Amino acid sequence: MVHAIYPGSFDPVTNGHLDIIRRAAKMFDCLTVVVAQNASKPSGCFTPTERAELLKRSTADIPNVSVDICTGLLADYARDNGIAVIIKGLRAVSDFEHEFQQALTNKKLNPELETFFISAEADYMFLSSSVVKQICLFGGDISEFVPSAVKEDIIRRIQNKD
Ligand code: ADP
């Protein structure tokens, strides 16, 4: 049985993330989406627990997907949980350099770990959590960009209504 992890900030989850999750879930026996700490994005709009909650609701219909939070090194999380595959989404060449560096670092820390890259759907190439936050902050419609199950939560938080 091959268990893969899909790590990221997910602050908040977007339809671009969800597309990668659905495609990866078809290829692996089980997939854990991992809300990971990113030292270069220390504080976010949502807490790690809230991000995990939004991810759980967005993926509730995919039986082999679970959600977890990692507070330490991803390489250690993978080793501790017997996981050998990391999934990453690639939107553009600009993602590649950073993701490649991370993949090599993780392999150095845990030689058993392989990183698989899935290319973004053309429709979601431009989409990031920051784009969603920016559109939402100025009152734009985010319906096409985030899972419908969590849209209202995102609007409330970004527009400071909760
Ligand atoms: P961001 O804040 O830029 O959305 P995350 O850290 O949450 O980034 O992203 C987690 C993973 O998902 C990374 O591998 C990232 O490249 C990938 N990803 C993010 N947005 C998309 C998208 N629109 N399409 C495909 N992959 C994506």
XYZ file of C-alpha atoms and ligand atoms in Angstrom:
189
model
C 0.000 0.000 0.000
C 1.445 3.375 -0.984
C 0.677 6.251 1.376
C 1.528 9.743 0.082
C 1.497 13.158 1.755
C 0.624 16.497 0.172
C 2.136 19.264 2.310
C 1.566 23.011 2.110
C 0.408 26.112 3.924
C -3.209 25.909 2.675
C -3.983 29.383 4.063
C -6.702 28.798 2.878
C -7.340 25.785 0.621
C -8.107 26.700 -3.016
C -9.577 24.807 -5.970
C -5.989 24.501 -7.274
C -5.048 22.541 -4.140
C -8.248 20.494 -4.351
C -7.507 19.553 -7.969
C -4.055 18.231 -6.979
C -5.631 16.346 -4.034
C -8.241 14.644 -6.258
C -5.678 13.647 -8.888
C -3.161 12.350 -6.304
C -5.896 10.424 -4.451
C -6.558 8.465 -7.661
C -2.901 7.468 -7.973
C -2.084 6.470 -4.389
C -3.840 4.150 -1.943
C -4.126 6.874 0.615
C -3.223 10.528 0.761
C -2.734 12.713 3.817
C -2.921 16.457 3.248
C -0.492 17.965 5.748
C -0.743 21.531 7.001
C 2.933 22.306 7.483
C 4.766 25.168 9.157
C 6.597 27.404 6.705
C 9.342 29.527 8.291
C 9.038 32.120 5.527
C 5.253 32.427 6.032
C 5.193 32.436 9.872
C 1.718 33.800 10.589
C -1.286 33.324 8.425
C -4.855 34.334 8.068
C -6.087 31.022 9.483
C -4.496 29.003 12.308
C -3.140 25.544 11.382
C -6.151 23.961 13.118
C -8.571 26.123 11.114
C -6.763 25.341 7.827
C -6.997 21.626 8.607
C -10.715 22.021 9.371
C -11.344 23.781 6.019
C -9.370 21.032 4.236
C -11.390 18.301 5.978
C -14.661 19.810 4.864
C -13.373 20.339 1.304
C -12.227 16.717 0.982
C -15.066 15.011 2.888
C -16.249 13.236 -0.298
C -12.846 11.635 -1.057
C -12.656 8.434 1.016
C -8.884 7.838 0.902
C -7.922 11.393 1.918
C -7.147 12.469 5.473
C -5.822 15.727 6.920
C -3.123 16.286 9.532
C -0.884 19.038 10.928
C 2.923 18.835 11.045
C 4.703 21.106 13.527
C 8.246 19.870 12.881
C 10.296 18.744 9.905
C 8.315 17.101 7.132
C 11.128 14.590 6.572
C 10.726 13.420 10.191
C 6.918 13.373 9.919
C 7.221 11.102 6.874
C 9.693 8.763 8.594
C 7.610 8.558 11.778
C 4.496 7.673 9.764
C 6.153 5.225 7.337
C 5.521 7.488 4.333
C 7.866 7.485 1.294
C 6.078 9.812 -1.153
C 5.588 13.594 -1.098
C 3.258 15.203 -3.660
C 3.832 18.776 -4.810
C 1.856 20.853 -7.290
C 3.756 22.903 -9.867
C 2.141 25.978 -11.353
C 5.001 27.541 -13.261
C 8.735 27.588 -13.631
C 8.759 30.035 -10.724
C 7.479 27.253 -8.390
C 10.088 24.828 -9.645
C 13.279 26.226 -8.168
C 11.886 26.412 -4.648
C 10.143 23.017 -4.859
C 13.261 21.357 -6.302
C 15.367 22.749 -3.452
C 12.840 21.423 -0.924
C 12.743 18.010 -2.595
C 16.538 17.715 -2.459
C 16.595 18.877 1.175
C 13.948 16.348 2.182
C 15.854 13.580 0.401
C 19.037 14.580 2.215
C 17.227 14.484 5.574
C 15.355 11.276 4.759
C 16.825 9.287 1.807
C 13.692 7.090 1.638
C 11.551 10.052 0.551
C 10.638 10.633 -3.104
C 8.907 13.832 -4.277
C 6.376 13.536 -7.107
C 5.416 16.692 -8.998
C 1.949 17.113 -10.519
C 1.477 19.964 -12.955
C -1.330 22.429 -12.271
C -4.438 22.380 -14.462
C -4.327 25.223 -16.976
C -7.413 26.742 -15.286
C -5.599 26.984 -11.936
C -2.121 28.032 -13.063
C -2.600 31.537 -11.667
C -4.355 30.508 -8.475
C -2.768 30.778 -5.026
C -4.048 31.340 -1.504
C -2.674 34.896 -1.721
C -4.664 35.604 -4.902
C -7.846 34.400 -3.161
C -7.168 36.596 -0.112
C -6.484 39.613 -2.306
C -9.685 39.201 -4.357
C -11.767 38.560 -1.252
C -10.345 41.508 0.678
C -11.596 43.882 -1.998
C -15.016 42.244 -2.254
C -14.457 40.217 -5.437
C -16.257 36.928 -6.127
C -14.154 33.909 -5.072
C -16.751 31.239 -5.991
C -14.646 29.881 -8.846
C -11.489 29.749 -6.790
C -12.308 27.980 -3.518
C -14.338 24.880 -2.568
C -17.995 25.828 -2.079
C -18.061 24.065 1.324
C -15.669 26.649 2.777
C -16.339 29.768 0.723
C -18.421 31.563 3.366
C -15.866 30.865 6.123
C -13.143 32.411 3.980
C -15.215 35.498 3.164
C -16.105 36.004 6.838
C -12.499 35.775 7.968
C -10.897 37.881 5.232
C -13.580 40.554 5.411
C -13.296 40.532 9.230
C -16.882 39.535 9.817
C -16.073 36.931 12.503
P 0.152 28.815 -1.966
O 0.104 29.595 -0.672
O 1.074 29.439 -2.975
O -1.199 28.507 -2.547
P 0.788 26.308 -0.585
O 2.009 26.229 0.262
O -0.497 26.310 0.145
O 0.900 27.508 -1.627
O 0.794 25.122 -1.661
C 0.934 23.765 -1.337
C 1.297 23.003 -2.575
O 0.265 23.163 -3.551
C 2.586 23.428 -3.269
O 3.165 22.273 -3.832
C 2.089 24.366 -4.360
O 3.004 24.441 -5.443
C 0.802 23.674 -4.756
N -0.188 24.563 -5.352
C -0.644 25.727 -4.846
N -1.573 26.278 -5.652
C -1.701 25.428 -6.723
C -2.484 25.443 -7.924
N -3.282 26.464 -8.216
N -2.366 24.404 -8.774
C -1.508 23.401 -8.492
N -0.730 23.320 -7.393
C -0.821 24.321 -6.517
